[in-house]
Tab-separated table of C-alpha atoms and ligand atoms in Angstrom:
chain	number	residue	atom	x	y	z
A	335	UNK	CA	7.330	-21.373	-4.703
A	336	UNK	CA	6.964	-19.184	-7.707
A	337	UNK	CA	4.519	-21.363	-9.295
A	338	UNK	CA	2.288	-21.076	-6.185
A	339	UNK	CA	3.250	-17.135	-6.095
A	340	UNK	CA	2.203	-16.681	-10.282
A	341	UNK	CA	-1.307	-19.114	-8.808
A	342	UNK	CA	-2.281	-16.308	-6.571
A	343	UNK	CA	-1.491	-13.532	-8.742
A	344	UNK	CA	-3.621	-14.905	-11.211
A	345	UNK	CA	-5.985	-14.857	-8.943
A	346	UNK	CA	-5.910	-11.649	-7.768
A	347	UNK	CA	-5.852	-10.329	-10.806
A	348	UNK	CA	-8.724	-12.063	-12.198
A	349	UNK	CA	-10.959	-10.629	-9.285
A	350	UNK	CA	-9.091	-7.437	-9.208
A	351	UNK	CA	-11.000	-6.488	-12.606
A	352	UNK	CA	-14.397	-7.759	-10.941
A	353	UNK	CA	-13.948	-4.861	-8.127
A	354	UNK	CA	-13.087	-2.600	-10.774
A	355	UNK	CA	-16.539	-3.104	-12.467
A	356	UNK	CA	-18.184	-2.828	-9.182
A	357	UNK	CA	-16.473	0.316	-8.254
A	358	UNK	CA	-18.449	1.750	-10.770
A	359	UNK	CA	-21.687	1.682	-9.270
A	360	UNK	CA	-20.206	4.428	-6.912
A	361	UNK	CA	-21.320	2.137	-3.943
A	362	UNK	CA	-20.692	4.607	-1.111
A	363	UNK	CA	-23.013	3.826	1.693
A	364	UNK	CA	-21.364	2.494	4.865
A	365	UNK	CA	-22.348	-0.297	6.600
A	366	UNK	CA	-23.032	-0.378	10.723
A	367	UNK	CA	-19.250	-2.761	11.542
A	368	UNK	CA	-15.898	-0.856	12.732
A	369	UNK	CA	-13.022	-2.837	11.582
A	370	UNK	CA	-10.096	-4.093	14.076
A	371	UNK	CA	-8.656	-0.468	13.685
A	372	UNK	CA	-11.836	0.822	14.327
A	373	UNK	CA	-12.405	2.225	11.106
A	374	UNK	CA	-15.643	2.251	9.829
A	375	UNK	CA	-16.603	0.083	7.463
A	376	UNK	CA	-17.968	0.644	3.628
A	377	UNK	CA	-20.125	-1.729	2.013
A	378	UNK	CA	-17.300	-2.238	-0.852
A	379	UNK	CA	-15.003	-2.456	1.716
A	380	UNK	CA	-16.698	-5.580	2.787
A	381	UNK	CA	-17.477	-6.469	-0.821
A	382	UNK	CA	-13.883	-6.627	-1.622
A	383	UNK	CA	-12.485	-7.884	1.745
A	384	UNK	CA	-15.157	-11.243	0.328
A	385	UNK	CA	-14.230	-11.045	-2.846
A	386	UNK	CA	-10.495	-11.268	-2.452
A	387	UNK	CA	-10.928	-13.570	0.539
A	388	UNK	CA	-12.878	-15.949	-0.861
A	389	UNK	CA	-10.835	-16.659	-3.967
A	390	UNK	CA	-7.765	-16.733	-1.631
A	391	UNK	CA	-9.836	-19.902	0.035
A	392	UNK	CA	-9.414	-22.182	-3.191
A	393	UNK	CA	-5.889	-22.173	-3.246
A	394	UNK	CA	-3.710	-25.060	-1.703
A	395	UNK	CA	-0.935	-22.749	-1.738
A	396	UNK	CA	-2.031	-20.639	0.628
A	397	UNK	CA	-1.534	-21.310	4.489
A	398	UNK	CA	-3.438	-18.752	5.279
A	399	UNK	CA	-4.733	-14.568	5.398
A	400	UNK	CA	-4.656	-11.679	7.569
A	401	UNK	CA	-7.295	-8.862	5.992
A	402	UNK	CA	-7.166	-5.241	7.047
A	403	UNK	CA	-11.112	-6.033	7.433
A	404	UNK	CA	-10.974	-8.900	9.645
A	405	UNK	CA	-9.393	-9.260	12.832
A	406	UNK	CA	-7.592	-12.465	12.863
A	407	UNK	CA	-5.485	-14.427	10.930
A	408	UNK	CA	-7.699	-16.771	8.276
A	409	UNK	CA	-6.207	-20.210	8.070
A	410	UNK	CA	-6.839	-21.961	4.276
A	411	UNK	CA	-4.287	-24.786	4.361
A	412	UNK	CA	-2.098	-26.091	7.352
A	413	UNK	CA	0.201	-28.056	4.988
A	414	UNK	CA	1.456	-24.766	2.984
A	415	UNK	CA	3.798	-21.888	3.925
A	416	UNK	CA	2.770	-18.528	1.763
A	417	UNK	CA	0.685	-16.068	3.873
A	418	UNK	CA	-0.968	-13.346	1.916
A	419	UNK	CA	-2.023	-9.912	3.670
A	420	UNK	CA	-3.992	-7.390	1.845
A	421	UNK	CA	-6.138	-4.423	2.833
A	422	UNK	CA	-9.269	-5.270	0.366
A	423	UNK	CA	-9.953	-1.531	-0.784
A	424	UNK	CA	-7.465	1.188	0.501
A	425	UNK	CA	-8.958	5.345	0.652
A	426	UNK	CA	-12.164	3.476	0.222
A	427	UNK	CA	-13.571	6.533	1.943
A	428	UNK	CA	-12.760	8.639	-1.243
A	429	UNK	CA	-15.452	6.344	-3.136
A	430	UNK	CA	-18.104	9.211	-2.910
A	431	UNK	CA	-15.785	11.893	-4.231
A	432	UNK	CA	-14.367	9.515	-7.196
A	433	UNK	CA	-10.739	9.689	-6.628
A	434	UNK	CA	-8.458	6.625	-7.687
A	435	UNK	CA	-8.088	4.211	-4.593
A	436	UNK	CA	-6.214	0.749	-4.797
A	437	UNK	CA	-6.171	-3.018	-2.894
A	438	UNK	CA	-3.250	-3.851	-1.182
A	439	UNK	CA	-1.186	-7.040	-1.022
A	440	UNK	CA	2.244	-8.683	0.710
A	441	UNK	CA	2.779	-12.159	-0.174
A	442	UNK	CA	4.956	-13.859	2.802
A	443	UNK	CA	7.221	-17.303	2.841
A	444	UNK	CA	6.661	-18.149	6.236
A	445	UNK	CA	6.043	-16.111	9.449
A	446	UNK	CA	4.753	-12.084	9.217
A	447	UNK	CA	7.980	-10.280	9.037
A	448	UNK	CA	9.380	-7.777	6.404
A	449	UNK	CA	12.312	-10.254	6.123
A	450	UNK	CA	9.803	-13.153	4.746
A	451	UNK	CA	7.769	-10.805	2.366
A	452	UNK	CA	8.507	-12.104	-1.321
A	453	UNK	CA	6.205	-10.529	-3.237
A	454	UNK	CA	4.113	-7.561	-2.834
A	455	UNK	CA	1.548	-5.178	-5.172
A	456	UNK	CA	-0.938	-3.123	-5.617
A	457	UNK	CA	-3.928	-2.305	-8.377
A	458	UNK	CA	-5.120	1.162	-8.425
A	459	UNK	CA	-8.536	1.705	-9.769
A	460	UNK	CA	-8.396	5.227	-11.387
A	461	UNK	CA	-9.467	6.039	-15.034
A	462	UNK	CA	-7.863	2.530	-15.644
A	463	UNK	CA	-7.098	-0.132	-14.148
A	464	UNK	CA	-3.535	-0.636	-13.585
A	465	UNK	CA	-1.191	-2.827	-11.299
A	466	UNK	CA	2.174	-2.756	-9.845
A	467	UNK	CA	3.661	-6.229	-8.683
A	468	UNK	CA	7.421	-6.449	-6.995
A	469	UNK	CA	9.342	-9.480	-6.423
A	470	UNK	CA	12.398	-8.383	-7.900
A	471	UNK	CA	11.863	-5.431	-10.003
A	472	UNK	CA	8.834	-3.034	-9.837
A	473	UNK	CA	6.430	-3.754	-13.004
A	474	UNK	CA	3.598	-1.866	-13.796
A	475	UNK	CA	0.942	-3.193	-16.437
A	476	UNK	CA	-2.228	-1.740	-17.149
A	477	UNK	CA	-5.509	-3.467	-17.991
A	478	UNK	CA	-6.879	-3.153	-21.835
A	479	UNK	CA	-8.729	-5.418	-23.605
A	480	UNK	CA	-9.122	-7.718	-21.294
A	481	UNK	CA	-4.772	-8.320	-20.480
A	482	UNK	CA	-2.445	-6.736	-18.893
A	483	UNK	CA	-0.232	-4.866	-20.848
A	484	UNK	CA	3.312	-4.479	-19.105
A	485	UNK	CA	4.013	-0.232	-19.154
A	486	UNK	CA	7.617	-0.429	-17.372
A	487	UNK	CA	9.992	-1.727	-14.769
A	488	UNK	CA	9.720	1.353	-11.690
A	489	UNK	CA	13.116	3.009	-12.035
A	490	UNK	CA	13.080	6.078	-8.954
A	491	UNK	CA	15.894	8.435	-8.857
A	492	UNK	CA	18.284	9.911	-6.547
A	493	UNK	CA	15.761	13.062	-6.418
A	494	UNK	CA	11.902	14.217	-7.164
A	495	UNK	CA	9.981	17.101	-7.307
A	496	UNK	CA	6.812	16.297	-5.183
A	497	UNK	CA	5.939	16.184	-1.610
A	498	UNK	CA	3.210	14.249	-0.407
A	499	UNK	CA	2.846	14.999	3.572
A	500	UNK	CA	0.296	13.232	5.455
A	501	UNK	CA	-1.296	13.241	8.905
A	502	UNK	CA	-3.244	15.826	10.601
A	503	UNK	CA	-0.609	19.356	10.395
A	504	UNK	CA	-1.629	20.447	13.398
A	505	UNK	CA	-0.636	17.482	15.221
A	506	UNK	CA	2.798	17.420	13.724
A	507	UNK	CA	6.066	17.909	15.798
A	508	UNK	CA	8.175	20.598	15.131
A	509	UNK	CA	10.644	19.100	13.356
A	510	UNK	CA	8.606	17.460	11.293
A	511	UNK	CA	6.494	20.633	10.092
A	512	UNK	CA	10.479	22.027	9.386
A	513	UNK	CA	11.030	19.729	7.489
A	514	UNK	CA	7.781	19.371	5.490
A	515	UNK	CA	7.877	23.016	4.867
A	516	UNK	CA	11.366	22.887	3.847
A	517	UNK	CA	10.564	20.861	0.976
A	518	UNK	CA	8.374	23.371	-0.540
A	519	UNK	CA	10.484	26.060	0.234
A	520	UNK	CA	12.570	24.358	-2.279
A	521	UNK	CA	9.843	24.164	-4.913
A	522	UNK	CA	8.507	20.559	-4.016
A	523	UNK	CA	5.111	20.308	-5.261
A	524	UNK	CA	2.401	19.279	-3.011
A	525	UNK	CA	0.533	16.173	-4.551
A	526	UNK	CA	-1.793	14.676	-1.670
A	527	UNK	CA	-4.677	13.027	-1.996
A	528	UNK	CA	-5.737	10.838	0.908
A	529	UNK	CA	-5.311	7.878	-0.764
A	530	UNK	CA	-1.984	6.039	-0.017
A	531	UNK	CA	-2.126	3.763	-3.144
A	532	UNK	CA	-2.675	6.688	-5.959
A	533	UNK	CA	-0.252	9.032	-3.734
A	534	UNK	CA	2.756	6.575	-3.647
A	535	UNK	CA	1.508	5.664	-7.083
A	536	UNK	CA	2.045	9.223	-8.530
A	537	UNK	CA	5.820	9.738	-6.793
A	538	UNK	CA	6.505	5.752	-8.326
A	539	UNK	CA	5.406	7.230	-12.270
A	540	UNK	CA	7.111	10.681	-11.645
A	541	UNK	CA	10.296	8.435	-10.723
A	542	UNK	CA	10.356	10.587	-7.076
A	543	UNK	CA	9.861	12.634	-4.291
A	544	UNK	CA	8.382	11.905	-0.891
A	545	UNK	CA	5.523	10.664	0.952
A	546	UNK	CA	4.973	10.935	4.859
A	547	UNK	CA	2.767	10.135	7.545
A	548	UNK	CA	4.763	10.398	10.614
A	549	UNK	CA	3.830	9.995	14.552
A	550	UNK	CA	1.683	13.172	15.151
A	551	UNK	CA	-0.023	14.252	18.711
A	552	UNK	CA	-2.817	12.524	18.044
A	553	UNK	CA	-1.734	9.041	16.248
A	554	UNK	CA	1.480	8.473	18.035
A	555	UNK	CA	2.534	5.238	15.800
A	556	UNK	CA	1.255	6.816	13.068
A	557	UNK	CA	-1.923	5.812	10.981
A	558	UNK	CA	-0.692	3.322	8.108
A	559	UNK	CA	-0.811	-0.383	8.979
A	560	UNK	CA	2.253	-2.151	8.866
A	561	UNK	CA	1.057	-5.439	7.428
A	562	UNK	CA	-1.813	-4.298	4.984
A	563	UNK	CA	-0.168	-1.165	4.243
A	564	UNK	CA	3.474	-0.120	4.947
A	565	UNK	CA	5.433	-3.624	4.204
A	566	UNK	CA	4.282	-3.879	0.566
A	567	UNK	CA	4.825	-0.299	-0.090
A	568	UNK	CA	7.992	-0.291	1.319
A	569	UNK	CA	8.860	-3.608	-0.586
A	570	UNK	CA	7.709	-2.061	-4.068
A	571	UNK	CA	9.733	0.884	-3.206
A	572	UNK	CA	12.914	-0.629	-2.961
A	573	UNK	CA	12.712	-2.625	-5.871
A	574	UNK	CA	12.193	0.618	-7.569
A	575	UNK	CA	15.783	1.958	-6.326
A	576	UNK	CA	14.063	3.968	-3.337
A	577	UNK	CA	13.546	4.048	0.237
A	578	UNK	CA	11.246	3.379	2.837
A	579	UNK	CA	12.361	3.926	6.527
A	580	UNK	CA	9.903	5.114	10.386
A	581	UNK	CA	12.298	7.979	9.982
A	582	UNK	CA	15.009	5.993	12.436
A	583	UNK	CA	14.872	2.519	10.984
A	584	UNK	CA	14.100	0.546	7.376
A	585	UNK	CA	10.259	-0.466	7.492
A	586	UNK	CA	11.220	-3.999	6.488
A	587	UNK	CA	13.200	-4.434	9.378
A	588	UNK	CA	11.089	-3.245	11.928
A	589	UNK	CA	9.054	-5.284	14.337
A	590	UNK	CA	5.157	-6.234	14.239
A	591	UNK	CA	3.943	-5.894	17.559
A	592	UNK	CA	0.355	-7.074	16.329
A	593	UNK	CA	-1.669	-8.087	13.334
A	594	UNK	CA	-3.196	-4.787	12.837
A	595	UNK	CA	-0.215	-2.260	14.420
A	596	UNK	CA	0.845	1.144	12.700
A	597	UNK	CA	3.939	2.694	12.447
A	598	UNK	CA	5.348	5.989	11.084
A	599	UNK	CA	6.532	5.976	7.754
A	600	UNK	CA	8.375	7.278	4.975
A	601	UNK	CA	8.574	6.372	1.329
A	602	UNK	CA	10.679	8.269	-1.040
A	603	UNK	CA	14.071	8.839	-3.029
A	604	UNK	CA	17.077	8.319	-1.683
A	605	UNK	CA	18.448	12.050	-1.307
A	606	UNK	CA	14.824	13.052	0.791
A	607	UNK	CA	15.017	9.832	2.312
A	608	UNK	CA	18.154	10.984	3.623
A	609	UNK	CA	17.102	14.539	4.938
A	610	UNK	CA	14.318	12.657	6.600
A	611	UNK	CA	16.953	10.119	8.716
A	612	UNK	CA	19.027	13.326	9.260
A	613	UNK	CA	15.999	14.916	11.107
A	614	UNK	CA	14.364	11.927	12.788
A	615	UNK	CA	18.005	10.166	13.723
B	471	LIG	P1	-5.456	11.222	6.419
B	471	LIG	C1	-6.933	6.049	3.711
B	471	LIG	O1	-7.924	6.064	4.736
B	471	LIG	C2	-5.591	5.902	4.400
B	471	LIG	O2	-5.547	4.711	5.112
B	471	LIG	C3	-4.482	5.952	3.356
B	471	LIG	O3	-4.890	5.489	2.114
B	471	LIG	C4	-4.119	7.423	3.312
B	471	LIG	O4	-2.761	7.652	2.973
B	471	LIG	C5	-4.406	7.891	4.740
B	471	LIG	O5	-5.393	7.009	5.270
B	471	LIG	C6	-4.939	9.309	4.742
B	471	LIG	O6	-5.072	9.686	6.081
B	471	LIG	O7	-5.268	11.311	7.923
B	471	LIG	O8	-4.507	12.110	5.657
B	471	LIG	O9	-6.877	11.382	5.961
């Protein structure tokens, strides 16, 4: 299996850097299709939902793939048994105001729970190019010169310093806006973007804090997708000594009602982490 794993990396990478390069043509014009979670849909985003797809197609390794931009699974090869699910281009509404954004990926042995997820990573496309890829520590490389230059193994601790609360604040419960504000009461700094990948990126290179996008009024299972998004963040978390929980239960162990399904989540340090169970519980 970890040939077959290291074969789709490779991959990955290789067309990783190709998006990169087109990313810099500041292609920002949407195109007239709403995605299966009715989000509408960039050109890039459909750019990189091909370009990832399509190399994912040549691989015998791969049984098959579930896109954030498509709305069923993709079968490639009956015979194999790794399942790779990826949102193509993640906050690729922030293309027109040039923040970093990222492509998403889980990497499954057999059927689509958090259980079977072996690998899972990320590349961010910000002033570089840079990747983090978890199967059992969390290593970050950068692109230069055409390689990837391994920067460090993720190592979070117990506590951070930054607080990265998403969601609409109006639409918050009570105790959640408690215990958002409580954080900065403390001194957290805010550090929000819109952008999952560069946000959880950020609290992963500062070695902690917390991210959040919780059930609010209006998104009542939340806004993250649990396959494309939440898994392989919560995955990469772990392996970097932190946590990742819907505020009652660990992400990896909850259930996937459907393909493109959201939940709640929380990614953090362990001692937040905690004062988020102790409010949610
Ligand atoms: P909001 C981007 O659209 C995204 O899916 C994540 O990257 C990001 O964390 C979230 O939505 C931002 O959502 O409601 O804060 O704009």
């Amino acid at each position: 299996m970890e040939k077959n794993i290291e074969e789709i990396l490779e991959v990955l990478k290789a067309k990783a850097v190709v998006l990169s390069e087109m990313l810099k043509e500041r292609l920002a014009g949407y195109s007239d299709i709403n995605n299966a979670s009715g989000d509408h849909v960039l050109k890039i985003d459909m750019k990189a939902d091909l370009l990832f797809g399509e190399a994912l197609k040549t691989l015998k390794c791969v049984k098959g793939y579930v896109s954030e931009e498509q709305p069923n699974f993709v079968d490639v090869n009956k015979d194999a048994s790794l399942i790779v699910t990826f949102d193509p281009l993640d906050g690729s509404s922030l293309v027109d105001s040039n923040l970093s954004i990222g492509s998403i990926f889980g990497i499954y042995e057999g059927g689509l729970k958090g259980e079977n997820l072996v690998t899972a990573l990320y590349f961010i496309y910000g002033p570089r190019l840079e990747l983090v890829v978890a199967k059992k520590e969390a290593k970050h490389y950068v692109y230069v010169d055409k390689e990837w230059k391994f920067i460090q193994d993720f190592k979070m601790e117990s506590k951070g310093k930054l607080n990265s609360p998403g969601g609409t604040q109006k639409y918050w419960d009570k105790k959640h806006k408690e215990l958002i504000d409580s954080f900065f009461a403390r001194g957290y700094r805010l550090r929000y973007s819109g952008g999952m990948v560069a946000d959880l990126h950020q609290i992963l290179c500062k070695k902690g804090g917390i991210f959040s996008y919780p059930a609010t009024s209006d998104a009542k299972s939340g806004k993250l997708r649990i396959l494309f998004e939440v898994f392989p963040f919560a995955f990469i978390y772990e392996k970097a000594g932190g946590e990742a929980s819907d505020g009652k239960k660990r992400l990896l162990d909850i259930e996937v009602p459907s393909l493109h399904a959201s939940t709640p989540c929380f990614f953090g340090s362990k001692v937040e982490m905690k004062e988020v169970s102790d409010v949610y519980r």
